[in-house]
Coordinates of C-alpha atoms in Angstrom, one line a residue:
M1 CA 215.2 -16.2 -6.6
L2 CA 216.4 -18.7 -4.0
L3 CA 218.4 -17.4 -1.1
P4 CA 220.5 -19.5 1.1
A5 CA 228.4 -7.0 6.5
V6 CA 233.4 -2.0 5.7
V7 CA 231.1 0.0 7.1
L8 CA 230.7 2.6 4.3
C9 CA 227.0 2.5 4.8
T10 CA 226.0 2.1 1.1
V11 CA 224.0 -1.1 1.3
L12 CA 223.4 -3.1 -1.8
V13 CA 223.1 -6.8 -1.0
A14 CA 221.8 -6.8 2.5
G15 CA 223.6 -9.7 4.1
Y16 CA 226.5 -11.5 5.6
G17 CA 226.7 -15.0 6.9
H18 CA 226.7 -18.5 5.4
G19 CA 224.1 -18.3 2.6
Y20 CA 223.0 -15.2 0.8
G21 CA 225.2 -13.1 2.9
N22 CA 228.7 -13.0 4.5
G23 CA 229.7 -14.7 7.7
Y24 CA 231.0 -12.5 10.4
G25 CA 229.8 -10.9 13.6
N26 CA 230.0 -7.7 15.5
E27 CA 233.7 -8.1 16.2
Y28 CA 234.5 -7.2 12.6
Y29 CA 233.1 -3.7 12.9
E30 CA 234.1 -0.4 14.5
S31 CA 231.2 0.1 16.9
K32 CA 229.9 3.3 18.3
K33 CA 227.5 2.7 21.2
D34 CA 227.9 6.1 22.9
H35 CA 225.7 8.0 20.5
N36 CA 222.1 7.9 19.3
H37 CA 222.3 9.3 15.8
C38 CA 220.2 6.5 14.3
K39 CA 216.6 6.1 15.0
K40 CA 215.9 2.9 17.0
L41 CA 214.4 0.1 14.9
K42 CA 211.5 -1.8 16.2
H43 CA 210.7 -5.5 16.3
Y44 CA 208.5 -6.6 13.4
D45 CA 205.9 -8.7 15.3
I46 CA 204.5 -10.8 12.4
A47 CA 203.2 -14.2 13.1
P48 CA 204.9 -16.9 10.8
P49 CA 202.2 -18.7 8.7
S50 CA 204.1 -22.0 9.2
G51 CA 204.4 -23.9 12.4
S52 CA 207.9 -24.8 11.5
Q53 CA 209.1 -21.2 11.7
L54 CA 209.7 -18.8 14.6
N55 CA 209.8 -15.0 14.8
R56 CA 212.9 -13.9 16.7
K57 CA 214.2 -10.5 17.6
A58 CA 217.3 -9.0 15.8
K59 CA 220.2 -7.4 17.5
F60 CA 221.1 -3.8 16.7
T61 CA 224.5 -2.1 16.9
Q62 CA 225.1 1.5 15.9
L63 CA 228.3 2.1 13.9
E64 CA 230.3 5.1 12.6
K65 CA 232.8 5.0 9.8
N66 CA 234.4 8.1 8.2
G67 CA 231.8 10.3 9.8
K68 CA 228.9 8.2 8.4
Q69 CA 226.3 6.7 10.6
C70 CA 225.2 3.1 10.1
I71 CA 223.3 0.4 12.0
M72 CA 224.2 -3.3 12.0
I73 CA 221.4 -5.7 12.3
D74 CA 222.2 -9.3 13.3
C75 CA 220.0 -12.4 13.6
P76 CA 220.8 -14.9 16.4
I77 CA 224.0 -16.9 15.9
T78 CA 222.8 -20.5 16.0
S79 CA 222.8 -23.6 13.7
H80 CA 219.5 -22.5 12.2
T81 CA 218.9 -20.8 8.9
Y82 CA 217.3 -17.3 9.2
A83 CA 215.6 -14.8 6.9
L84 CA 216.1 -11.2 8.0
I85 CA 212.9 -9.5 7.1
A86 CA 211.3 -6.0 7.4
G87 CA 207.8 -4.8 7.1
H88 CA 207.0 -3.2 3.8
D89 CA 203.4 -2.5 2.6
G90 CA 202.5 -4.3 -0.7
S91 CA 205.5 -6.6 -0.9
E92 CA 205.2 -10.4 -0.9
F93 CA 207.9 -13.1 -0.3
N94 CA 207.9 -16.8 0.1
I95 CA 210.1 -17.6 3.0
F96 CA 211.1 -21.2 3.7
G97 CA 207.9 -22.4 1.9
A98 CA 205.5 -20.0 3.6
D99 CA 204.0 -16.9 2.0
Y100 CA 204.5 -13.5 3.8
S101 CA 202.5 -10.4 2.9
D102 CA 203.7 -6.8 3.4
T103 CA 207.2 -8.2 4.0
V104 CA 210.6 -7.9 2.3
V105 CA 213.7 -10.1 2.8
L106 CA 216.9 -8.3 3.4
A107 CA 219.2 -11.3 3.9
A108 CA 219.0 -15.1 4.4
G109 CA 221.4 -17.7 5.6
V110 CA 223.3 -18.9 8.7
N111 CA 224.8 -16.2 10.9
V112 CA 223.1 -13.6 8.9
G113 CA 222.7 -9.8 9.1
L114 CA 223.4 -6.6 7.3
V115 CA 224.7 -3.0 7.7
A116 CA 222.1 -0.4 6.9
S117 CA 222.7 3.3 6.3
C118 CA 220.9 5.8 8.5
D119 CA 220.2 9.5 8.4
G120 CA 218.4 10.5 11.6
K121 CA 215.0 8.9 11.4
K122 CA 215.5 7.4 8.0
I123 CA 217.2 3.9 7.8
T124 CA 217.7 2.4 4.4
A125 CA 218.5 -1.1 3.2
T126 CA 218.4 -3.1 0.0
T127 CA 216.2 -6.2 -0.4
T128 CA 217.4 -9.5 -1.8
D129 CA 215.7 -8.6 -5.1
G130 CA 217.6 -5.3 -5.4
K131 CA 215.0 -2.8 -4.2
K132 CA 216.1 0.0 -1.8
V133 CA 213.6 0.5 1.0
N134 CA 213.2 2.5 4.2
I135 CA 212.9 0.1 7.1
K136 CA 211.3 0.7 10.5
K137 CA 210.5 -2.8 11.8
V138 CA 212.7 -5.9 11.4
A139 CA 212.7 -9.5 12.6
C140 CA 214.5 -12.8 12.1
I141 CA 212.4 -15.7 10.8
Q142 CA 214.0 -19.0 12.1
N143 CA 213.6 -22.1 9.9
N144 CA 213.3 -25.2 12.1
V145 CA 213.0 -27.7 9.3
S146 CA 216.2 -27.6 7.2
N147 CA 219.4 -25.5 6.7
D148 CA 219.4 -26.3 2.9
L149 CA 220.4 -22.9 1.5
N150 CA 219.1 -24.0 -2.0
S151 CA 215.5 -23.9 -0.8
T152 CA 215.1 -21.0 1.5
V153 CA 213.6 -17.8 0.1
T154 CA 211.9 -17.2 -3.2
V155 CA 211.7 -13.7 -4.5
P156 CA 210.5 -12.2 -7.8
P157 CA 212.9 -12.4 -10.7
A158 CA 215.5 -9.7 -11.2
P159 CA 216.4 -9.8 -14.9
G160 CA 219.7 -8.4 -16.3
C161 CA 222.0 -9.5 -13.5
N162 CA 223.3 -12.8 -14.7
S163 CA 225.9 -11.6 -17.2
C164 CA 228.8 -10.6 -14.9
N165 CA 232.2 -12.0 -15.5
F166 CA 233.4 -13.2 -12.1
E167 CA 236.7 -14.6 -13.5
A168 CA 237.7 -11.1 -14.5
M169 CA 237.3 -10.0 -10.8
K170 CA 239.6 -12.6 -9.4
P171 CA 243.1 -11.5 -8.4
A172 CA 245.9 -12.5 -10.7
L173 CA 248.1 -13.6 -7.8
V174 CA 247.2 -14.7 -4.3
T175 CA 248.9 -12.8 -1.4
P176 CA 251.6 -15.0 0.3
G177 CA 250.3 -16.5 3.5
T178 CA 246.7 -16.5 2.3
D179 CA 244.3 -18.7 0.3
M180 CA 241.0 -17.9 -1.4
Q181 CA 238.0 -20.1 -2.0
Y182 CA 235.0 -19.3 -4.1
V183 CA 231.4 -20.8 -3.9
D184 CA 228.7 -19.9 -6.3
I185 CA 225.4 -19.5 -4.5
P186 CA 222.5 -21.1 -6.4
V187 CA 219.7 -18.8 -7.4
T188 CA 216.5 -19.1 -9.5
G189 CA 215.3 -16.1 -11.5
G190 CA 217.6 -13.7 -9.6
C191 CA 221.1 -12.2 -9.6
M192 CA 224.2 -14.3 -9.6
R193 CA 226.0 -14.5 -6.2
T194 CA 229.5 -15.7 -5.4
Q195 CA 230.9 -16.1 -1.8
V196 CA 234.6 -15.3 -1.5
S197 CA 236.5 -16.7 1.5
C198 CA 239.8 -15.2 2.5
I199 CA 241.8 -17.8 4.6
K200 CA 244.8 -17.0 6.7
L201 CA 247.7 -19.5 6.4
S202 CA 251.1 -19.5 8.2
D203 CA 253.4 -16.5 7.3
P204 CA 255.9 -16.0 10.2
D205 CA 257.6 -13.1 8.3
N206 CA 254.5 -11.0 8.2
P207 CA 254.1 -8.7 11.3
C208 CA 250.4 -8.2 10.6
R209 CA 248.2 -10.9 11.9
N210 CA 244.8 -9.7 10.6
I211 CA 243.4 -10.3 7.2
A212 CA 241.1 -8.3 5.0
I213 CA 239.2 -8.5 1.7
E214 CA 240.1 -5.4 -0.2
T215 CA 238.2 -4.3 -3.3
S216 CA 238.6 -1.6 -5.9
D217 CA 236.4 0.5 -3.7
G218 CA 238.6 0.0 -0.6
I219 CA 238.7 -2.3 2.4
E220 CA 235.5 -4.4 2.4
K221 CA 235.9 -6.5 5.5
W222 CA 238.6 -7.2 8.0
T223 CA 239.3 -9.1 11.2
V224 CA 240.4 -7.3 14.4
D225 CA 241.2 -10.5 16.1
S226 CA 244.4 -12.2 14.9
V227 CA 243.0 -15.6 16.0
A228 CA 240.3 -15.5 13.3
K229 CA 241.3 -17.7 10.4
S230 CA 239.0 -16.6 7.6
I231 CA 236.4 -14.0 6.5
D232 CA 233.7 -14.2 3.8
V233 CA 232.2 -11.7 1.5
V234 CA 229.3 -12.2 -1.0
F235 CA 229.6 -10.4 -4.3
V236 CA 226.3 -9.9 -6.2
C237 CA 226.1 -9.3 -10.0
S238 CA 224.3 -6.0 -10.7
P239 CA 222.1 -5.3 -13.7
D240 CA 224.9 -3.1 -15.2
G241 CA 227.3 -6.0 -15.3
T242 CA 229.4 -4.9 -12.4
Y243 CA 229.6 -6.6 -8.9
S244 CA 228.4 -5.1 -5.7
S245 CA 228.5 -6.1 -2.0
D246 CA 226.8 -5.0 1.2
S247 CA 228.9 -1.9 1.3
S248 CA 230.5 -1.3 -2.1
M249 CA 229.3 -0.6 -5.6
K250 CA 230.7 -1.2 -9.1
I251 CA 233.5 -3.5 -7.9
N252 CA 235.9 -4.8 -10.5
K253 CA 238.7 -6.3 -8.5
F254 CA 239.3 -7.8 -5.0
Q255 CA 242.2 -9.3 -3.1
C256 CA 242.8 -11.1 0.2
V257 CA 245.5 -9.2 2.1
F258 CA 247.2 -9.0 5.5
T259 CA 246.6 -5.8 7.6
C260 CA 247.9 -4.4 10.8
G261 CA 244.6 -2.7 11.5
V262 CA 241.9 -0.7 9.8
T263 CA 241.2 2.9 10.7

């Protein structure tokens, strides 16, 4: 499969950003930095087999939502394409044309990261080929050659996740003062992915200035800064024919809405 985070802590597609993930940073989360409920992740110090790649450290932010503990993992915010990886014995991935052993890819793209669930010493995330794994060490592989999201990461095929009906997911009506855009993310031998952008337009009669993407499972992502003009979410077709995101499962509807805040 070719690869280019709301904080309910059920991670399915591990990613956000422009690519195989959704593009937004720490300002979109409710951050809890005054506790230490999650075990600290370590840097995965693997040497890239290609001279055109760099191993860079990820940023960690602990979160709390509805009493659940999570940890947000971000790659550097630059113009480069990244693959967020974790050490995992026995797994192999081709990342930007180079083969990596004992490694899994959690997300790939520009401005990429994920929200992983944690329970004390156990931190769980889902790989780009749909496998739930425990992670201890992570890193960001920087691609210095090209930002072509159609030729980034190759993973083993994941059959049975290309039959979802995305048209049935779309809202019948667009919320006044917003616009929505859809981009299908190319894949080879893997699950269908579609990036949804919620764009804020002018609506002087609406007292709420933040926007959110709301799914049948609840608020998926929101802005806390009214200056932000758009947010993105990537929906991934699941083998059972439903859609999932980085924090929700079995989604059948979504909508772009205005919100005065998310609690």
